[in-house]
Amino acid sequence: MDWFISLFTRQDTVAHIALLYSIVIATGIYLGKIKIGGISLGVTFVLFTGIIAGHIGFTAPANILDFTRDFGLVLFVFCIGLQVGPGFFESFKKGGVTLNVLSCMIILLNIFVMFACYYIFFDTKDPKNLPMMVGTLFGAVTNTPGLGAANGALQSVFHNRLNFDIANGYACAYPLGVLGMIAATIAIKYICHINLKDEDEKLNATEVENPESKPHPMFLKVQNNYIAGKNLQEITQFLKRDIVCTSIMHDGNVETPKRDTIFQLGDEIHAVCAESDAKAVQAFIGPEIEPQWREEEQKQPMISRRIIITNSAMNGKELGKMHFSSVYGVNVTRITRQGIDLFASRDYRFLVGDRVMVVGHEDNVNQVTEMMGNSVKRLDTPNIATIFIGIILGILLGSIPIAIPGMPAPLKLGIAGGPLIIAILIGRYGYKFKLVTYTTTSANMMLREIGLVLFLASVGIKAGAGFWNTVVQGDGLKYVYTGFLITVIPILIIGVIARVKFHFNYYTIMGMIAGTCTDPPALAYASSMSSHEAPAIAYSTVYPLSMFLRILSAEIIVLFFCGI
């Protein structure tokens, strides 16, 4: 039995360390699935099982815990950046601007309430209280990357001269943070006298796809004398709108039009344009018709095929410069990215993973298919090199010291901020440097979750030794109720403003709040309340910027205030 006992007692063995992390992570994940009142803590429960393990002395050497914690954080944050990168800058467009501004206001109010609680309830002369309140802040808003960023920043400021287990503050505030978000959103419903049935009816009346990006197919008859004798390229340039002609009936023959195809009066065309441009295109070309040759067109040796872009050479290519119709004799009618149908505009840039609908003769379509790749197996292979190149650049960026007068240590983005910024930039602009950033959703989630559980387990195990004293003999109760205030007050204020001032739908407000706190349980609750996608859309709109600001604000608070 000595061999069995040594597995749990000899901390310097690989077997002990692997066993420790496996037990903590597996137990935490299973316990996190338990729902109380329909709410579960999810993977974050790994932190609490780690605390229990550390408290009973089931632990590992400090240097192993530190390395695993930091590497898990880098992997987690980088995968988040890759996920949100393509939509990060687009989230500021149109209605997303207002939602992101409201989201930023919640983040600022969270910080303001945290400082207010610190000065009202705690001894400001104790150097440990402010760092612990930072941990409480990120537990209150359920943001684990922010905890990691603050932890890393504290190490760079104090170089382990003081032992800050800010995970204790995080753990005290987290459970009520989850409940507080849901309770605050329910309170907004009653404060603003919201009727859920009315909200559903409004969504039913207004929830339509974006007419500027939704493809609209139609058959038209050429009746404009100005068009007669002009080719497709000239017509498109004059319209100043993107339009794709998939086929044309000319002199009794159905063919695929090219850039130099001449239009004549009486020609009948099958065209695709953005839904918002449909009336203008009809007014310019001619009326919409129901052609007799639709069935005949289907008998022609022409096919439509959905092609998956898997060839890295296509990454970042601009549709208008590919000359599909003139060179290959096919037309691209629509593109699907991440499940959303997009109109094939000339300035669209392809990314690996896009699904493209093309129309043309079978031989030509086969040529385009070969050029684009269309190999599903390639998508199943993650681009490991891009991930580690990005991590290298992220760590280098995060390590650059920025000297600021009056600060005890130079400002650094750290191992959380640097990789996050690089991942966002690579996810959006990586194609310019021949970097393929596409990973399947399952692959990204796997890497991200592995990084997260390694980080949570390490933080919990290390903090476990002092957790009981913090909760029972220390200020644990203060961290609980101040965390609740940090959660609830900003949500109530901004939620009411979003409703009264900007008249956002209640389900949109719920999604915005969940996205601002980057809290999946809150999103799950909002989604269970609504049969529409409004919560998820609002969540994804504010999530990228919120995640970035949560991580960056953690480092700024620590470097500017905790180091004073």
PDB file of N, CA and C in Angstrom, residues 187-235:
ATOM      1  N   ALA A 187     -35.319  42.327 -11.341  1.00  0.00           N
ATOM      2  CA  ALA A 187     -35.734  43.592 -10.721  1.00  0.00           C
ATOM      3  C   ALA A 187     -35.988  44.667 -11.766  1.00  0.00           C
ATOM      4  N   ILE A 188     -35.190  44.700 -12.827  1.00  0.00           N
ATOM      5  CA  ILE A 188     -35.381  45.678 -13.914  1.00  0.00           C
ATOM      6  C   ILE A 188     -36.760  45.497 -14.543  1.00  0.00           C
ATOM      7  N   LYS A 189     -37.186  44.244 -14.674  1.00  0.00           N
ATOM      8  CA  LYS A 189     -38.501  43.968 -15.269  1.00  0.00           C
ATOM      9  C   LYS A 189     -39.609  44.632 -14.457  1.00  0.00           C
ATOM     10  N   TYR A 190     -39.498  44.554 -13.133  1.00  0.00           N
ATOM     11  CA  TYR A 190     -40.546  45.137 -12.288  1.00  0.00           C
ATOM     12  C   TYR A 190     -40.400  46.649 -12.165  1.00  0.00           C
ATOM     13  N   ILE A 191     -39.172  47.131 -12.103  1.00  0.00           N
ATOM     14  CA  ILE A 191     -38.962  48.582 -11.996  1.00  0.00           C
ATOM     15  C   ILE A 191     -39.505  49.303 -13.224  1.00  0.00           C
ATOM     16  N   CYS A 192     -39.300  48.726 -14.399  1.00  0.00           N
ATOM     17  CA  CYS A 192     -39.726  49.351 -15.661  1.00  0.00           C
ATOM     18  C   CYS A 192     -41.093  48.863 -16.121  1.00  0.00           C
ATOM     19  N   HIS A 193     -41.761  48.054 -15.288  1.00  0.00           N
ATOM     20  CA  HIS A 193     -43.115  47.555 -15.604  1.00  0.00           C
ATOM     21  C   HIS A 193     -43.140  46.878 -16.981  1.00  0.00           C
ATOM     22  N   ILE A 194     -42.270  45.919 -17.164  1.00  0.00           N
ATOM     23  CA  ILE A 194     -42.133  45.228 -18.446  1.00  0.00           C
ATOM     24  C   ILE A 194     -43.045  44.010 -18.487  1.00  0.00           C
ATOM     25  N   ASN A 195     -43.768  43.877 -19.575  1.00  0.00           N
ATOM     26  CA  ASN A 195     -44.620  42.722 -19.815  1.00  0.00           C
ATOM     27  C   ASN A 195     -43.920  41.811 -20.828  1.00  0.00           C
ATOM     28  N   LEU A 196     -43.585  40.611 -20.412  1.00  0.00           N
ATOM     29  CA  LEU A 196     -42.815  39.707 -21.277  1.00  0.00           C
ATOM     30  C   LEU A 196     -43.574  39.351 -22.555  1.00  0.00           C
ATOM     31  N   LYS A 197     -44.889  39.251 -22.460  1.00  0.00           N
ATOM     32  CA  LYS A 197     -45.681  38.937 -23.646  1.00  0.00           C
ATOM     33  C   LYS A 197     -45.560  40.052 -24.679  1.00  0.00           C
ATOM     34  N   ASP A 198     -45.598  41.295 -24.205  1.00  0.00           N
ATOM     35  CA  ASP A 198     -45.439  42.433 -25.121  1.00  0.00           C
ATOM     36  C   ASP A 198     -44.043  42.445 -25.758  1.00  0.00           C
ATOM     37  N   GLU A 199     -43.041  42.075 -24.976  1.00  0.00           N
ATOM     38  CA  GLU A 199     -41.672  42.048 -25.512  1.00  0.00           C
ATOM     39  C   GLU A 199     -41.547  41.011 -26.615  1.00  0.00           C
ATOM     40  N   ASP A 200     -42.188  39.853 -26.419  1.00  0.00           N
ATOM     41  CA  ASP A 200     -42.172  38.809 -27.445  1.00  0.00           C
ATOM     42  C   ASP A 200     -42.873  39.270 -28.713  1.00  0.00           C
ATOM     43  N   GLU A 201     -43.993  39.945 -28.549  1.00  0.00           N
ATOM     44  CA  GLU A 201     -44.744  40.421 -29.714  1.00  0.00           C
ATOM     45  C   GLU A 201     -43.950  41.463 -30.498  1.00  0.00           C
ATOM     46  N   LYS A 202     -43.234  42.328 -29.783  1.00  0.00           N
ATOM     47  CA  LYS A 202     -42.403  43.328 -30.466  1.00  0.00           C
ATOM     48  C   LYS A 202     -41.284  42.663 -31.255  1.00  0.00           C
ATOM     49  N   LEU A 203     -40.698  41.622 -30.675  1.00  0.00           N
ATOM     50  CA  LEU A 203     -39.644  40.904 -31.398  1.00  0.00           C
ATOM     51  C   LEU A 203     -40.204  40.195 -32.620  1.00  0.00           C
ATOM     52  N   ASN A 204     -41.400  39.637 -32.473  1.00  0.00           N
ATOM     53  CA  ASN A 204     -42.030  38.973 -33.618  1.00  0.00           C
ATOM     54  C   ASN A 204     -42.272  39.953 -34.760  1.00  0.00           C
ATOM     55  N   ALA A 205     -42.567  41.209 -34.415  1.00  0.00           N
ATOM     56  CA  ALA A 205     -42.871  42.215 -35.436  1.00  0.00           C
ATOM     57  C   ALA A 205     -41.618  42.822 -36.052  1.00  0.00           C
ATOM     58  N   THR A 206     -40.529  42.855 -35.289  1.00  0.00           N
ATOM     59  CA  THR A 206     -39.345  43.587 -35.769  1.00  0.00           C
ATOM     60  C   THR A 206     -38.124  42.717 -36.006  1.00  0.00           C
ATOM     61  N   GLU A 207     -38.139  41.480 -35.508  1.00  0.00           N
ATOM     62  CA  GLU A 207     -36.940  40.642 -35.601  1.00  0.00           C
ATOM     63  C   GLU A 207     -36.823  40.045 -37.000  1.00  0.00           C
ATOM     64  N   VAL A 208     -36.179  40.761 -37.877  1.00  0.00           N
ATOM     65  CA  VAL A 208     -35.940  40.301 -39.245  1.00  0.00           C
ATOM     66  C   VAL A 208     -34.451  40.374 -39.502  1.00  0.00           C
ATOM     67  N   GLU A 209     -34.009  39.675 -40.518  1.00  0.00           N
ATOM     68  CA  GLU A 209     -32.594  39.693 -40.848  1.00  0.00           C
ATOM     69  C   GLU A 209     -32.202  41.047 -41.437  1.00  0.00           C
ATOM     70  N   ASN A 210     -30.971  41.375 -41.302  1.00  0.00           N
ATOM     71  CA  ASN A 210     -30.443  42.635 -41.815  1.00  0.00           C
ATOM     72  C   ASN A 210     -30.640  42.698 -43.323  1.00  0.00           C
ATOM     73  N   PRO A 211     -31.450  43.638 -43.829  1.00  0.00           N
ATOM     74  CA  PRO A 211     -31.710  43.693 -45.272  1.00  0.00           C
ATOM     75  C   PRO A 211     -30.475  44.059 -46.084  1.00  0.00           C
ATOM     76  N   GLU A 212     -29.447  44.579 -45.442  1.00  0.00           N
ATOM     77  CA  GLU A 212     -28.250  44.937 -46.184  1.00  0.00           C
ATOM     78  C   GLU A 212     -27.321  43.753 -46.372  1.00  0.00           C
ATOM     79  N   SER A 213     -27.525  42.674 -45.628  1.00  0.00           N
ATOM     80  CA  SER A 213     -26.655  41.514 -45.772  1.00  0.00           C
ATOM     81  C   SER A 213     -27.405  40.264 -46.227  1.00  0.00           C
ATOM     82  N   LYS A 214     -28.744  40.293 -46.198  1.00  0.00           N
ATOM     83  CA  LYS A 214     -29.519  39.133 -46.590  1.00  0.00           C
ATOM     84  C   LYS A 214     -29.607  39.024 -48.105  1.00  0.00           C
ATOM     85  N   PRO A 215     -29.193  37.899 -48.686  1.00  0.00           N
ATOM     86  CA  PRO A 215     -29.282  37.724 -50.139  1.00  0.00           C
ATOM     87  C   PRO A 215     -30.742  37.632 -50.587  1.00  0.00           C
ATOM     88  N   HIS A 216     -31.042  38.253 -51.748  1.00  0.00           N
ATOM     89  CA  HIS A 216     -32.410  38.252 -52.265  1.00  0.00           C
ATOM     90  C   HIS A 216     -32.384  37.800 -53.734  1.00  0.00           C
ATOM     91  N   PRO A 217     -32.761  36.552 -54.016  1.00  0.00           N
ATOM     92  CA  PRO A 217     -32.790  36.080 -55.407  1.00  0.00           C
ATOM     93  C   PRO A 217     -34.087  36.493 -56.093  1.00  0.00           C
ATOM     94  N   MET A 218     -34.026  36.772 -57.412  1.00  0.00           N
ATOM     95  CA  MET A 218     -35.228  37.154 -58.161  1.00  0.00           C
ATOM     96  C   MET A 218     -34.977  36.994 -59.657  1.00  0.00           C
ATOM     97  N   PHE A 219     -36.059  36.807 -60.407  1.00  0.00           N
ATOM     98  CA  PHE A 219     -36.013  36.761 -61.868  1.00  0.00           C
ATOM     99  C   PHE A 219     -36.529  38.093 -62.406  1.00  0.00           C
ATOM    100  N   LEU A 220     -35.771  38.710 -63.298  1.00  0.00           N
ATOM    101  CA  LEU A 220     -36.126  40.024 -63.848  1.00  0.00           C
ATOM    102  C   LEU A 220     -36.132  39.980 -65.366  1.00  0.00           C
ATOM    103  N   LYS A 221     -36.946  40.858 -65.968  1.00  0.00           N
ATOM    104  CA  LYS A 221     -36.968  41.008 -67.418  1.00  0.00           C
ATOM    105  C   LYS A 221     -36.403  42.378 -67.770  1.00  0.00           C
ATOM    106  N   VAL A 222     -35.412  42.403 -68.656  1.00  0.00           N
ATOM    107  CA  VAL A 222     -34.745  43.647 -69.030  1.00  0.00           C
ATOM    108  C   VAL A 222     -35.693  44.504 -69.859  1.00  0.00           C
ATOM    109  N   GLN A 223     -36.064  45.689 -69.341  1.00  0.00           N
ATOM    110  CA  GLN A 223     -36.966  46.596 -70.052  1.00  0.00           C
ATOM    111  C   GLN A 223     -36.453  48.028 -70.080  1.00  0.00           C
ATOM    112  N   ASN A 224     -35.239  48.257 -69.633  1.00  0.00           N
ATOM    113  CA  ASN A 224     -34.658  49.595 -69.616  1.00  0.00           C
ATOM    114  C   ASN A 224     -33.817  49.796 -70.875  1.00  0.00           C
ATOM    115  N   ASN A 225     -34.189  50.780 -71.717  1.00  0.00           N
ATOM    116  CA  ASN A 225     -33.450  51.023 -72.960  1.00  0.00           C
ATOM    117  C   ASN A 225     -31.981  51.360 -72.709  1.00  0.00           C
ATOM    118  N   TYR A 226     -31.712  51.973 -71.568  1.00  0.00           N
ATOM    119  CA  TYR A 226     -30.332  52.357 -71.271  1.00  0.00           C
ATOM    120  C   TYR A 226     -29.430  51.134 -71.130  1.00  0.00           C
ATOM    121  N   ILE A 227     -30.008  50.021 -70.663  1.00  0.00           N
ATOM    122  CA  ILE A 227     -29.215  48.812 -70.441  1.00  0.00           C
ATOM    123  C   ILE A 227     -28.845  48.144 -71.756  1.00  0.00           C
ATOM    124  N   ALA A 228     -29.741  48.234 -72.745  1.00  0.00           N
ATOM    125  CA  ALA A 228     -29.526  47.538 -74.019  1.00  0.00           C
ATOM    126  C   ALA A 228     -28.148  47.892 -74.595  1.00  0.00           C
ATOM    127  N   GLY A 229     -27.374  46.859 -74.914  1.00  0.00           N
ATOM    128  CA  GLY A 229     -26.054  47.062 -75.509  1.00  0.00           C
ATOM    129  C   GLY A 229     -24.936  47.231 -74.503  1.00  0.00           C
ATOM    130  N   LYS A 230     -25.235  47.221 -73.217  1.00  0.00           N
ATOM    131  CA  LYS A 230     -24.199  47.367 -72.205  1.00  0.00           C
ATOM    132  C   LYS A 230     -23.932  46.019 -71.539  1.00  0.00           C
ATOM    133  N   ASN A 231     -22.679  45.838 -71.091  1.00  0.00           N
ATOM    134  CA  ASN A 231     -22.339  44.557 -70.475  1.00  0.00           C
ATOM    135  C   ASN A 231     -22.604  44.576 -68.975  1.00  0.00           C
ATOM    136  N   LEU A 232     -22.467  43.421 -68.382  1.00  0.00           N
ATOM    137  CA  LEU A 232     -22.807  43.253 -66.965  1.00  0.00           C
ATOM    138  C   LEU A 232     -21.941  44.133 -66.075  1.00  0.00           C
ATOM    139  N   GLN A 233     -20.667  44.255 -66.394  1.00  0.00           N
ATOM    140  CA  GLN A 233     -19.777  45.073 -65.573  1.00  0.00           C
ATOM    141  C   GLN A 233     -20.197  46.548 -65.599  1.00  0.00           C
ATOM    142  N   GLU A 234     -20.560  47.051 -66.766  1.00  0.00           N
ATOM    143  CA  GLU A 234     -20.986  48.442 -66.892  1.00  0.00           C
ATOM    144  C   GLU A 234     -22.272  48.696 -66.108  1.00  0.00           C
ATOM    145  N   ILE A 235     -23.179  47.751 -66.183  1.00  0.00           N
ATOM    146  CA  ILE A 235     -24.447  47.893 -65.470  1.00  0.00           C
ATOM    147  C   ILE A 235     -24.224  47.915 -63.965  1.00  0.00           C
TER     148      ILE A 235
END
